[in-house]
Coordinates of C-alpha atoms in Angstrom, one line a residue:
Chain A
M1 CA -64.9 169.7 -186.1
A2 CA -61.9 171.7 -187.4
N3 CA -60.1 170.9 -184.2
S4 CA -60.6 167.2 -184.4
S5 CA -59.3 167.1 -188.0
L6 CA -56.3 169.1 -186.9
A7 CA -55.7 166.6 -184.1
N8 CA -56.1 163.7 -186.6
A9 CA -53.5 165.3 -188.9
Q10 CA -51.1 165.6 -186.0
I11 CA -51.6 162.0 -184.9
E12 CA -51.1 160.9 -188.5
S13 CA -47.8 162.8 -189.0
A14 CA -46.5 161.5 -185.7
R15 CA -47.3 158.0 -186.9
I16 CA -45.3 158.5 -190.2
V17 CA -42.3 160.0 -188.3
A18 CA -42.3 157.1 -185.9
A19 CA -42.4 154.6 -188.8
N20 CA -39.6 156.3 -190.6
R21 CA -37.5 156.3 -187.4
R22 CA -38.1 152.5 -187.1
T23 CA -37.0 151.9 -190.7
D24 CA -33.9 154.0 -190.2
L25 CA -32.9 152.1 -187.1
L26 CA -33.5 148.8 -188.8
M27 CA -31.3 149.7 -191.8
A28 CA -28.6 151.1 -189.6
S29 CA -28.5 147.8 -187.5
I30 CA -28.3 145.7 -190.6
G31 CA -25.5 147.8 -192.0
I32 CA -23.5 147.6 -188.8
L33 CA -24.0 143.8 -188.6
V34 CA -22.8 143.3 -192.2
L35 CA -19.9 145.6 -191.8
G36 CA -19.0 143.8 -188.6
I37 CA -19.0 140.4 -190.2
A38 CA -16.8 141.6 -193.1
T39 CA -14.3 143.4 -190.9
L40 CA -14.2 140.4 -188.5
L41 CA -13.5 137.9 -191.3
L42 CA -10.7 140.1 -192.7
T43 CA -9.2 140.7 -189.3
S44 CA -9.3 137.1 -188.3
V45 CA -7.6 136.0 -191.5
F46 CA -4.8 138.5 -190.9
V47 CA -4.5 137.8 -187.2
G48 CA -4.5 134.0 -187.9
L49 CA -1.7 134.4 -190.4
L50 CA 0.2 136.7 -188.1
A51 CA 0.0 134.2 -185.2
S52 CA 1.0 131.2 -187.3
G53 CA 3.8 133.0 -189.0
W54 CA 5.1 135.0 -186.1
D55 CA 8.3 132.9 -185.5
R56 CA 9.5 133.5 -189.0
L57 CA 8.3 137.1 -189.3
I58 CA 10.5 138.2 -186.4
N59 CA 13.5 136.4 -187.8
P60 CA 15.6 138.8 -190.1
D61 CA 17.0 135.8 -191.9
F62 CA 13.5 135.2 -193.4
Y63 CA 13.9 138.4 -195.4
T64 CA 17.5 137.8 -196.6
H65 CA 17.6 134.1 -197.3
F66 CA 16.8 132.2 -200.5
P67 CA 14.4 129.3 -200.5
S68 CA 15.7 126.1 -199.0
R69 CA 14.9 122.5 -198.4
H70 CA 15.2 123.3 -194.7
P71 CA 12.2 125.2 -193.6
Q72 CA 14.1 127.0 -190.8
Q73 CA 16.6 128.4 -193.3
A74 CA 14.2 129.2 -196.1
G75 CA 13.6 132.9 -196.9
I76 CA 11.7 135.1 -199.3
I77 CA 14.5 137.4 -200.7
S78 CA 14.1 136.1 -204.2
A79 CA 10.3 136.4 -204.1
I80 CA 10.5 140.0 -202.7
V81 CA 12.9 141.0 -205.4
G82 CA 11.0 139.1 -208.1
S83 CA 7.7 140.7 -207.1
S84 CA 9.2 144.2 -207.0
L85 CA 10.8 143.8 -210.4
V86 CA 7.7 142.3 -212.0
M87 CA 5.6 145.1 -210.6
L88 CA 8.0 147.6 -212.0
V89 CA 7.7 146.2 -215.5
T90 CA 4.0 146.0 -215.1
A91 CA 3.7 149.6 -214.0
V92 CA 6.0 151.0 -216.6
I93 CA 4.0 149.3 -219.4
A94 CA 0.4 149.4 -218.0
I95 CA 0.2 153.0 -216.7
P96 CA 1.1 154.9 -219.9
L97 CA -0.8 152.5 -222.1
G98 CA -3.9 152.4 -219.9
V99 CA -4.1 156.2 -219.3
A100 CA -3.5 156.9 -223.0
A101 CA -6.1 154.4 -224.1
G102 CA -8.7 155.8 -221.5
L103 CA -8.0 159.4 -222.6
Y104 CA -8.4 158.5 -226.3
L105 CA -11.6 156.7 -225.7
E106 CA -13.1 159.5 -223.6
E107 CA -11.7 162.6 -225.3
Y108 CA -10.8 161.8 -228.9
A109 CA -12.7 158.8 -230.1
P110 CA -15.7 159.5 -232.3
K111 CA -19.0 158.5 -230.5
N112 CA -20.1 155.6 -232.7
W113 CA -20.8 151.9 -232.5
L114 CA -17.2 150.9 -232.8
T115 CA -16.2 153.0 -229.8
D116 CA -19.2 151.5 -227.9
L117 CA -18.0 148.0 -228.9
I118 CA -14.5 148.7 -227.7
E119 CA -15.9 150.2 -224.4
I120 CA -18.0 147.1 -223.7
N121 CA -15.1 144.8 -224.5
V122 CA -12.7 146.7 -222.2
S123 CA -15.2 146.6 -219.4
N124 CA -15.6 142.8 -219.9
L125 CA -11.9 142.2 -220.1
A126 CA -11.6 143.5 -216.5
G127 CA -13.7 140.5 -215.5
V128 CA -11.8 137.8 -217.4
P129 CA -10.2 135.2 -215.1
S130 CA -6.5 135.8 -214.7
I131 CA -5.5 132.3 -215.8
I132 CA -6.9 133.1 -219.3
Y133 CA -4.4 135.9 -219.5
G134 CA -1.8 133.4 -218.5
L135 CA -2.7 131.1 -221.4
L136 CA -2.6 134.1 -223.8
A137 CA 0.8 135.1 -222.5
L138 CA 2.1 131.5 -222.8
G139 CA 1.1 131.4 -226.4
L140 CA 2.0 134.9 -227.3
F141 CA 5.0 136.0 -225.2
V142 CA 6.6 132.7 -224.3
Y143 CA 6.2 130.8 -227.6
A144 CA 5.4 133.3 -230.4
F145 CA 7.8 136.1 -229.3
S146 CA 10.2 133.6 -227.6
L147 CA 10.6 135.8 -224.5
G148 CA 10.9 132.8 -222.2
E149 CA 9.8 132.4 -218.6
T150 CA 11.3 135.8 -217.6
I151 CA 10.6 138.9 -215.6
L152 CA 9.7 140.7 -218.8
T153 CA 7.1 138.1 -219.8
A154 CA 5.6 138.2 -216.3
G155 CA 5.5 142.0 -216.3
L156 CA 3.8 142.0 -219.7
T157 CA 1.3 139.4 -218.6
L158 CA 0.3 141.3 -215.5
A159 CA 0.2 144.6 -217.5
L160 CA -2.4 143.0 -219.8
L161 CA -4.3 141.8 -216.8
I162 CA -4.6 145.3 -215.2
L163 CA -4.8 147.3 -218.4
P164 CA -8.7 147.2 -218.4
V165 CA -8.8 148.4 -214.8
I166 CA -6.6 151.4 -215.5
I167 CA -8.5 152.2 -218.7
V168 CA -11.9 152.1 -217.0
A169 CA -10.6 154.2 -214.0
T170 CA -9.1 156.8 -216.4
R171 CA -12.3 157.0 -218.3
E172 CA -14.4 157.5 -215.2
A173 CA -12.0 160.1 -213.8
V174 CA -12.0 162.0 -217.1
R175 CA -15.8 161.8 -217.5
S176 CA -16.4 163.2 -214.0
I177 CA -14.7 166.5 -214.9
P178 CA -17.5 169.1 -215.0
L179 CA -18.5 170.4 -218.4
E180 CA -18.1 174.0 -217.2
L181 CA -14.4 173.5 -216.7
R182 CA -13.9 172.2 -220.2
E183 CA -16.0 175.0 -221.7
A184 CA -14.0 177.5 -219.8
A185 CA -10.8 176.1 -221.2
Y186 CA -12.1 175.9 -224.7
G187 CA -13.5 179.4 -224.4
L188 CA -10.0 180.7 -223.8
G189 CA -9.0 179.3 -227.2
A190 CA -7.3 176.2 -225.9
D191 CA -7.0 173.4 -228.4
K192 CA -7.9 169.8 -227.5
W193 CA -4.4 168.8 -226.3
Q194 CA -4.0 171.9 -224.2
V195 CA -7.4 171.3 -222.6
V196 CA -6.4 167.7 -221.9
R197 CA -2.9 168.5 -220.6
M198 CA -3.6 171.7 -218.6
Y199 CA -7.0 170.9 -217.2
V200 CA -8.4 167.4 -217.8
L201 CA -5.3 165.4 -216.7
P202 CA -4.5 167.4 -213.6
A203 CA -8.1 167.2 -212.5
A204 CA -8.4 163.5 -213.3
R205 CA -5.1 162.6 -211.6
P206 CA -6.6 161.4 -208.2
G207 CA -9.0 159.1 -210.0
I208 CA -6.5 157.7 -212.4
F209 CA -4.1 157.1 -209.5
T210 CA -6.7 155.2 -207.6
G211 CA -7.2 153.0 -210.6
V212 CA -3.5 152.4 -211.0
I213 CA -3.1 151.3 -207.4
V214 CA -6.2 149.0 -207.5
G215 CA -4.7 147.4 -210.6
L216 CA -1.2 147.0 -209.2
A217 CA -2.6 145.7 -205.9
R218 CA -4.5 143.0 -207.9
A219 CA -1.4 142.2 -209.9
I220 CA 0.9 141.7 -206.9
G221 CA -1.4 139.0 -205.6
E222 CA -1.7 137.0 -208.8
A223 CA -0.1 133.5 -209.0
A224 CA -2.2 131.7 -211.6
P225 CA -1.1 133.5 -214.8
L226 CA 2.5 133.4 -213.8
I227 CA 2.4 129.7 -213.0
T228 CA 0.8 129.3 -216.4
I229 CA 3.7 131.0 -218.2
G230 CA 6.2 128.8 -216.3
A231 CA 7.5 130.8 -213.4
L232 CA 9.8 128.9 -211.2
T233 CA 9.2 128.3 -207.5
F234 CA 12.8 127.6 -206.4
I235 CA 15.1 130.5 -207.2
A236 CA 18.4 130.5 -205.4
F237 CA 19.9 133.6 -207.0
L238 CA 19.0 137.2 -207.7
P239 CA 18.6 138.8 -211.1
P240 CA 21.6 140.8 -212.3
L241 CA 21.8 144.3 -211.0
P242 CA 20.4 147.0 -213.3
V243 CA 23.5 149.2 -212.6
Q244 CA 27.2 148.3 -213.3
A245 CA 30.6 150.0 -212.9
T246 CA 31.5 149.9 -216.6
P247 CA 29.8 152.0 -219.3
P248 CA 26.9 152.2 -220.2
F249 CA 26.4 151.7 -216.4
V250 CA 22.9 150.4 -216.8
N251 CA 21.8 147.0 -218.1
F252 CA 18.5 145.3 -218.7
D253 CA 19.7 141.8 -218.3
W254 CA 17.5 141.4 -215.3
L255 CA 14.5 141.6 -217.7
T256 CA 15.4 138.2 -219.1
S257 CA 16.2 136.6 -215.8
P258 CA 14.0 133.7 -214.4
F259 CA 12.0 134.8 -211.3
T260 CA 9.6 133.8 -208.6
V261 CA 7.0 136.0 -206.9
M262 CA 5.5 136.1 -203.4
P263 CA 2.2 134.4 -204.2
I264 CA 3.9 131.5 -206.0
Q265 CA 6.4 131.1 -203.1
L266 CA 3.4 131.1 -200.8
F267 CA 1.6 128.5 -202.9
N268 CA 4.6 126.3 -203.1
W269 CA 5.2 126.3 -199.3
V270 CA 1.6 125.7 -198.5
S271 CA 1.4 122.7 -200.7
R272 CA 4.4 121.0 -198.9
P273 CA 3.4 118.3 -196.4
Q274 CA 5.8 119.5 -193.6
A275 CA 4.1 121.8 -191.1
E276 CA 7.2 124.0 -190.8
F277 CA 6.8 125.1 -194.3
H278 CA 3.2 126.2 -193.5
V279 CA 4.7 128.6 -191.0
N280 CA 6.8 130.1 -193.8
A281 CA 3.7 130.3 -196.0
A282 CA 1.7 132.2 -193.3
A283 CA 4.6 134.6 -192.8
T284 CA 4.8 135.2 -196.6
G285 CA 1.1 135.8 -196.5
V286 CA 1.5 138.5 -193.9
V287 CA 4.3 140.2 -195.9
L288 CA 2.1 140.1 -199.0
M289 CA -0.9 141.6 -197.2
V290 CA 1.3 144.3 -195.7
M291 CA 2.7 145.2 -199.2
T292 CA -0.9 145.4 -200.6
L293 CA -2.1 147.5 -197.7
A294 CA 0.9 149.8 -198.0
M295 CA 0.1 150.4 -201.6
N296 CA -3.5 151.2 -200.8
A297 CA -2.4 153.5 -198.0
L298 CA 0.0 155.3 -200.5
A299 CA -2.9 155.6 -202.9
I300 CA -5.1 157.2 -200.3
Y301 CA -2.4 159.6 -199.1
V302 CA -1.5 160.7 -202.7
R303 CA -5.2 161.1 -203.5
L304 CA -5.8 163.3 -200.5
R305 CA -2.7 165.4 -201.2
L306 CA -3.6 165.9 -204.9
R307 CA -7.1 166.9 -203.9
R308 CA -5.8 169.4 -201.4
L309 CA -3.5 170.9 -204.1
H310 CA -6.5 171.0 -206.4
R311 CA -8.9 172.8 -204.2
Chain B
M1 CA -20.2 210.8 -212.0
R2 CA -20.1 210.6 -215.8
N3 CA -16.8 212.4 -215.8
S4 CA -15.1 210.2 -213.2
T5 CA -16.2 207.2 -215.2
K6 CA -14.6 208.7 -218.3
T7 CA -11.3 209.3 -216.5
R8 CA -11.3 205.7 -215.3
V9 CA -11.9 204.5 -218.8
K10 CA -9.0 206.7 -220.0
L11 CA -6.7 205.3 -217.3
L12 CA -7.8 201.8 -218.2
M13 CA -7.2 202.6 -221.8
N14 CA -3.7 203.8 -221.3
E15 CA -2.9 200.6 -219.4
M16 CA -4.3 198.4 -222.0
T17 CA -2.7 200.1 -225.0
S18 CA 0.7 200.2 -223.3
S19 CA 1.2 196.5 -223.7
P20 CA 1.4 194.7 -227.1
H21 CA -1.6 192.8 -228.4
P22 CA -0.9 189.0 -228.4
F23 CA -1.2 188.9 -232.2
G24 CA 0.3 192.2 -232.9
A25 CA -3.0 193.5 -234.3
T26 CA -3.4 197.2 -233.8
R27 CA -6.8 198.2 -232.7
Q28 CA -8.6 201.4 -233.3
R29 CA -10.1 202.6 -230.1
Q30 CA -12.8 205.2 -230.5
D31 CA -11.6 207.1 -227.4
A32 CA -8.2 207.7 -229.0
Q33 CA -10.0 210.0 -231.4
P34 CA -12.6 212.8 -231.0
E35 CA -16.2 211.6 -230.5
P36 CA -17.4 209.8 -233.6
V37 CA -19.9 211.7 -235.6
S38 CA -20.4 209.3 -238.4
A39 CA -22.0 205.8 -238.2
P40 CA -20.3 203.7 -235.5
A41 CA -17.7 201.2 -236.5
L42 CA -18.9 197.5 -236.5
R43 CA -17.0 194.8 -234.8
A44 CA -19.2 192.0 -236.1
E45 CA -22.4 191.6 -238.0
V46 CA -24.7 188.6 -237.9
R47 CA -26.4 188.0 -241.3
N48 CA -29.3 185.6 -241.7
L49 CA -27.9 183.2 -239.2
D50 CA -29.7 179.9 -238.8
F51 CA -28.8 177.3 -236.2
W52 CA -30.0 173.7 -235.5
Y53 CA -29.5 171.5 -232.5
G54 CA -29.9 168.2 -234.3
A55 CA -33.4 168.6 -235.8
T56 CA -34.5 171.5 -233.6
H57 CA -34.3 174.8 -235.5
T58 CA -33.3 177.2 -232.7
L59 CA -32.2 180.3 -234.6
K60 CA -34.2 181.5 -237.5
S61 CA -32.6 184.0 -239.9
V62 CA -31.1 186.2 -237.2
S63 CA -29.4 189.5 -238.3
M64 CA -27.9 192.1 -236.0
A65 CA -24.9 194.3 -235.6
V66 CA -22.2 194.4 -232.9
V67 CA -20.8 197.9 -232.6
D68 CA -17.2 198.4 -231.7
C69 CA -16.5 199.3 -228.1
K70 CA -20.2 199.3 -227.1
V71 CA -22.3 197.0 -225.0
T72 CA -24.9 195.0 -227.0
A73 CA -27.5 193.3 -224.9
V74 CA -29.6 190.4 -226.1
I75 CA -32.9 189.9 -224.1
G76 CA -35.8 187.6 -224.4
A77 CA -37.7 184.9 -222.5
S78 CA -36.2 181.6 -221.6
G79 CA -35.7 179.4 -224.6
C80 CA -35.9 182.2 -227.1
G81 CA -32.4 181.3 -228.4
K82 CA -30.4 184.2 -226.9
S83 CA -27.8 182.0 -225.3
T84 CA -27.6 179.9 -228.5
L85 CA -26.9 183.0 -230.5
L86 CA -24.2 184.1 -228.1
R87 CA -22.5 180.7 -228.2
C88 CA -22.4 180.9 -232.0
F89 CA -20.0 183.9 -231.7
N90 CA -17.2 181.8 -230.3
R91 CA -18.3 178.5 -231.8
M92 CA -19.0 176.8 -228.5
H93 CA -21.6 174.6 -230.3
D94 CA -18.8 173.0 -232.3
L95 CA -17.8 171.1 -229.1
Y96 CA -20.9 168.9 -229.3
P97 CA -22.0 166.7 -232.2
G98 CA -25.1 167.3 -234.2
N99 CA -25.1 171.1 -234.3
R100 CA -25.4 173.0 -237.6
Y101 CA -25.0 176.6 -238.6
A102 CA -26.1 178.4 -241.8
G103 CA -25.5 182.0 -242.5
E104 CA -22.8 184.5 -241.5
I105 CA -21.2 186.3 -238.6
Q106 CA -18.8 188.7 -240.3
L107 CA -15.9 189.8 -238.2
Y108 CA -14.5 193.3 -238.8
P109 CA -12.2 194.9 -239.8
E110 CA -11.0 192.0 -241.9
D111 CA -14.5 191.0 -243.0
R112 CA -14.3 187.3 -242.5
N113 CA -17.2 184.9 -241.7
L114 CA -16.3 183.3 -238.4
I115 CA -18.7 180.4 -239.1
E116 CA -16.2 179.3 -241.7
M117 CA -13.1 179.9 -239.6
D118 CA -11.4 177.3 -237.5
P119 CA -13.2 177.3 -234.1
G120 CA -10.0 177.5 -232.2
M121 CA -9.0 180.6 -234.1
V122 CA -12.3 182.2 -233.3
R123 CA -12.1 181.4 -229.6
L124 CA -8.6 182.9 -229.5
R125 CA -10.1 186.2 -230.5
I126 CA -13.5 186.1 -228.8
G127 CA -13.6 185.6 -225.0
M128 CA -16.5 184.3 -223.0
V129 CA -17.9 184.5 -219.5
F130 CA -20.4 181.9 -218.5
Q131 CA -23.6 181.8 -216.5
K132 CA -22.1 180.1 -213.5
P133 CA -18.7 181.3 -212.3
N134 CA -16.3 178.5 -213.5
P135 CA -12.8 179.3 -212.3
F136 CA -10.2 176.6 -212.8
P137 CA -9.1 174.6 -209.7
K138 CA -5.9 176.6 -209.6
S139 CA -4.6 179.8 -208.1
I140 CA -6.1 183.2 -208.8
F141 CA -2.9 184.1 -210.7
E142 CA -3.0 180.9 -212.9
N143 CA -6.7 181.5 -213.6
V144 CA -6.0 184.9 -215.1
A145 CA -2.8 183.7 -216.8
A146 CA -4.6 180.7 -218.3
G147 CA -5.6 182.4 -221.6
L148 CA -2.1 183.8 -222.0
R149 CA -0.5 180.4 -221.3
V150 CA -2.7 178.9 -224.0
R151 CA -1.3 181.4 -226.4
G152 CA 2.3 180.4 -225.4
V153 CA 3.0 183.4 -223.2
N154 CA 5.2 182.1 -220.4
G155 CA 7.6 184.9 -219.5
K156 CA 7.1 185.6 -215.8
S157 CA 7.3 189.4 -215.8
L158 CA 5.0 189.7 -218.8
L159 CA 2.5 187.3 -217.2
Y160 CA 2.5 189.4 -214.0
E161 CA 2.1 192.6 -215.8
R162 CA -0.9 191.2 -217.9
V163 CA -2.5 189.5 -214.9
E164 CA -2.4 192.7 -212.8
Q165 CA -3.8 194.7 -215.7
A166 CA -6.6 192.2 -216.3
L167 CA -7.5 192.0 -212.6
R168 CA -7.5 195.8 -212.4
G169 CA -9.7 195.8 -215.5
A170 CA -12.1 193.5 -213.8
A171 CA -12.1 195.6 -210.6
L172 CA -10.7 192.6 -208.6
W173 CA -7.1 193.8 -208.1
D174 CA -7.6 195.3 -204.6
E175 CA -9.3 192.2 -203.3
A176 CA -7.0 189.7 -204.9
K177 CA -3.5 191.3 -204.9
D178 CA -2.5 189.8 -201.6
R179 CA -3.7 186.3 -202.4
L180 CA -2.7 185.8 -206.0
H181 CA -1.4 182.4 -205.3
D182 CA -4.3 181.1 -203.2
S183 CA -6.9 178.9 -204.7
A184 CA -9.5 180.7 -206.8
Y185 CA -12.2 178.6 -205.0
G186 CA -11.6 180.7 -201.9
L187 CA -13.2 183.7 -203.6
S188 CA -16.9 184.5 -203.2
G189 CA -19.3 183.8 -206.1
G190 CA -19.2 187.4 -207.2
Q191 CA -15.5 187.6 -207.0
Q192 CA -15.2 184.3 -208.9
Q193 CA -17.3 185.8 -211.7
R194 CA -15.1 188.9 -211.8
L195 CA -12.1 186.6 -211.9
C196 CA -13.7 184.9 -214.9
I197 CA -14.1 188.3 -216.5
A198 CA -10.5 189.0 -215.8
R199 CA -9.5 185.7 -217.3
A200 CA -11.4 186.5 -220.4
L201 CA -10.0 190.0 -220.6
A202 CA -6.4 189.1 -220.1
P203 CA -5.7 187.9 -223.7
Q204 CA -7.4 191.2 -224.9
P205 CA -10.2 189.7 -226.9
D206 CA -11.8 191.4 -229.8
I207 CA -15.2 190.7 -228.4
L208 CA -16.2 189.7 -224.8
L209 CA -19.3 187.5 -224.6
L210 CA -21.2 187.3 -221.3
D211 CA -23.9 184.7 -220.9
E212 CA -26.2 185.8 -218.1
P213 CA -23.2 186.6 -216.0
T214 CA -25.1 187.7 -212.9
S215 CA -27.9 185.1 -212.8
A216 CA -26.1 183.1 -210.1
L217 CA -25.2 186.1 -208.0
D218 CA -26.8 188.1 -205.2
P219 CA -27.9 191.7 -205.8
I220 CA -24.7 193.3 -204.4
A221 CA -22.4 191.1 -206.5
T222 CA -24.6 191.8 -209.5
A223 CA -24.3 195.6 -208.9
K224 CA -20.5 195.2 -208.9
I225 CA -20.5 193.4 -212.2
E226 CA -22.8 196.0 -213.7
D227 CA -20.5 198.8 -212.5
L228 CA -17.6 196.9 -214.0
L229 CA -19.4 196.6 -217.4
T230 CA -20.1 200.3 -217.3
V231 CA -16.4 200.9 -216.9
L232 CA -15.5 198.5 -219.7
R233 CA -17.9 200.0 -222.1
N234 CA -16.0 202.2 -224.6
T235 CA -12.9 200.1 -224.2
V236 CA -14.1 196.6 -225.0
T237 CA -16.8 195.3 -227.3
V238 CA -19.3 193.4 -225.2
V239 CA -22.2 191.2 -226.1
I240 CA -24.3 190.3 -223.0
V241 CA -27.2 187.9 -222.8
T242 CA -29.5 188.7 -219.9
H243 CA -33.0 187.8 -218.8
N244 CA -33.0 190.9 -216.6
M245 CA -34.5 193.7 -218.6
Q246 CA -33.6 196.4 -216.1
Q247 CA -30.0 195.2 -216.4
A248 CA -30.1 195.5 -220.2
A249 CA -31.6 199.0 -219.9
R250 CA -28.9 200.1 -217.4
I251 CA -25.8 198.9 -219.0
S252 CA -26.2 198.4 -222.7
D253 CA -25.9 200.8 -225.7
F254 CA -27.8 198.5 -228.1
T255 CA -30.5 196.0 -227.4
A256 CA -31.7 193.0 -229.4
Y257 CA -35.0 191.4 -228.4
M258 CA -35.5 187.8 -229.4
H259 CA -38.6 185.7 -229.4
L260 CA -38.9 182.0 -230.4
G261 CA -35.6 181.9 -232.2
K262 CA -36.3 185.1 -234.2
L263 CA -34.8 188.5 -233.7
V264 CA -37.8 190.7 -233.3
E265 CA -36.2 194.1 -232.6
Y266 CA -32.8 195.6 -232.6
G267 CA -31.7 199.2 -231.9
V268 CA -30.4 201.8 -229.5
T269 CA -31.3 200.6 -226.0
E270 CA -33.1 203.8 -225.1
K271 CA -35.4 203.6 -228.1
V272 CA -36.0 199.9 -227.7
F273 CA -37.2 200.4 -224.2
T274 CA -39.1 203.7 -224.7
T275 CA -40.6 203.3 -228.2
P276 CA -40.5 199.7 -229.2
Q277 CA -41.4 199.1 -232.9
S278 CA -42.9 195.6 -232.4
P279 CA -45.9 194.8 -230.2
L280 CA -44.0 191.7 -229.0
T281 CA -41.2 193.8 -227.6
N282 CA -43.7 196.1 -226.1
D283 CA -45.4 193.1 -224.3
Y284 CA -42.1 191.8 -223.1
I285 CA -40.7 195.0 -221.7
T286 CA -44.0 196.0 -220.1
G287 CA -44.1 192.6 -218.4
R288 CA -47.2 191.3 -220.1
F289 CA -45.1 188.4 -221.5
G290 CA -42.1 186.5 -220.3

């Protein structure tokens, strides 16, 4: 009697273990399948672009020439310089503003309905279509502030676009710092700013950095808002150099220079009827993807390094 | 045994008095004079202290004394308010909204109510060690130096001097001296807790608060911390919260027993444990309750 109930219990538990194993196997197979599809799609896009753009990619002229009516002579130098300068303006404006706003909301703002409202709005802003930001920038920066269709306007527009991403990332990073760490710092008599500067910011740095790179990677691929503010597609000159031989040795004229960026150049070429321009477009696409991947790689590297320093 | 402890205390004392106090306050150490005969000097006194977490009344008219350079233990069952009381001493409750105090914690010798002082000012003078070791994700050196840096001490030689002194004071110097610039996370749990004690000692606080400092540690690490507290006694004013009655009996000079937010009994440790006045205390220390 006792023996048979023991045997029954053993059979029963064997059945449960076997069922669990089957479920695990099923979930793992589905996971691998989904992952495979996603990776395959991404790789095929990249390989496709690489194959179609190969002839131009291996030609150094492609990187040093201005756009041209002749597809064989057209290059992306103005787009590369334009994208770099616009990203510089975007980073200089969006990073300090976003980090400061995130810190304020998480550390200093009183916990009331107004803060909640701001929080909800900021999160929603991260999901607003980029062309809406373009319309805002057209009305505000181009017309109201008369900044024109310049690198400065583009940088400001993209800064607005990625500000919510940086704010949200900063808040998450700051929020994830354990309470014990804060209490330890406050317990030593540190005031709020000391706690933030000496303990919260250093510990939150990897998370903030990730948010910044995700934001910048999004900004570098944006064409719509910049077309809206009136970016040109055909730029046969470079902005003035930021350094000069005569005092004061630096100038900011480049900020007010017209510009084009990589995604706009790509869009322009791909909409031409001639097939040769499509080769240029594919090559530009590869360069843009490599730039984005390089930024992500940098983010991962810096994050790992900061983490190691921090442990 | 007793004698050797005393000489260690004396040595420690000499080290500690040789450097200036961060605020220039001169402190009366009992050891500097012959054994006190009169009533012991008070470092702080709690008078009719009430505390609310939102609507929950967690401390009910608590009154007790903290004697200078003695160890005062607060014991009681979980949820009796002993940690809440301890965290009133350095105004930790002010970090969170909805908490409210009423009553006084007088600080001596200047006789000021710390409940009415600026919380930052209070925390600059009263150090705290928490239940779980919580070193900063920095080097051992920077952990101990943290409190000094907060106070604007940045001179390298002074920092080194004070860090060594604090690590010696926390009986961690021999284990840490060759790895001062390694991460504090490389230390064991017990070492981390002693590091936290060194960190709290480095700025030479008026009172050192310990919130169940050994509850996350194994028996050997616990014994080391208890030894350390025995050495610190007579040089630092310590208030320790513990759920471990034997620990309170071993290391404290005075004991307070709390029950449901009220202070039931307070007195010299030996008396509280041998001849408790209240039947509640008696039940608790004999293990019938808690």
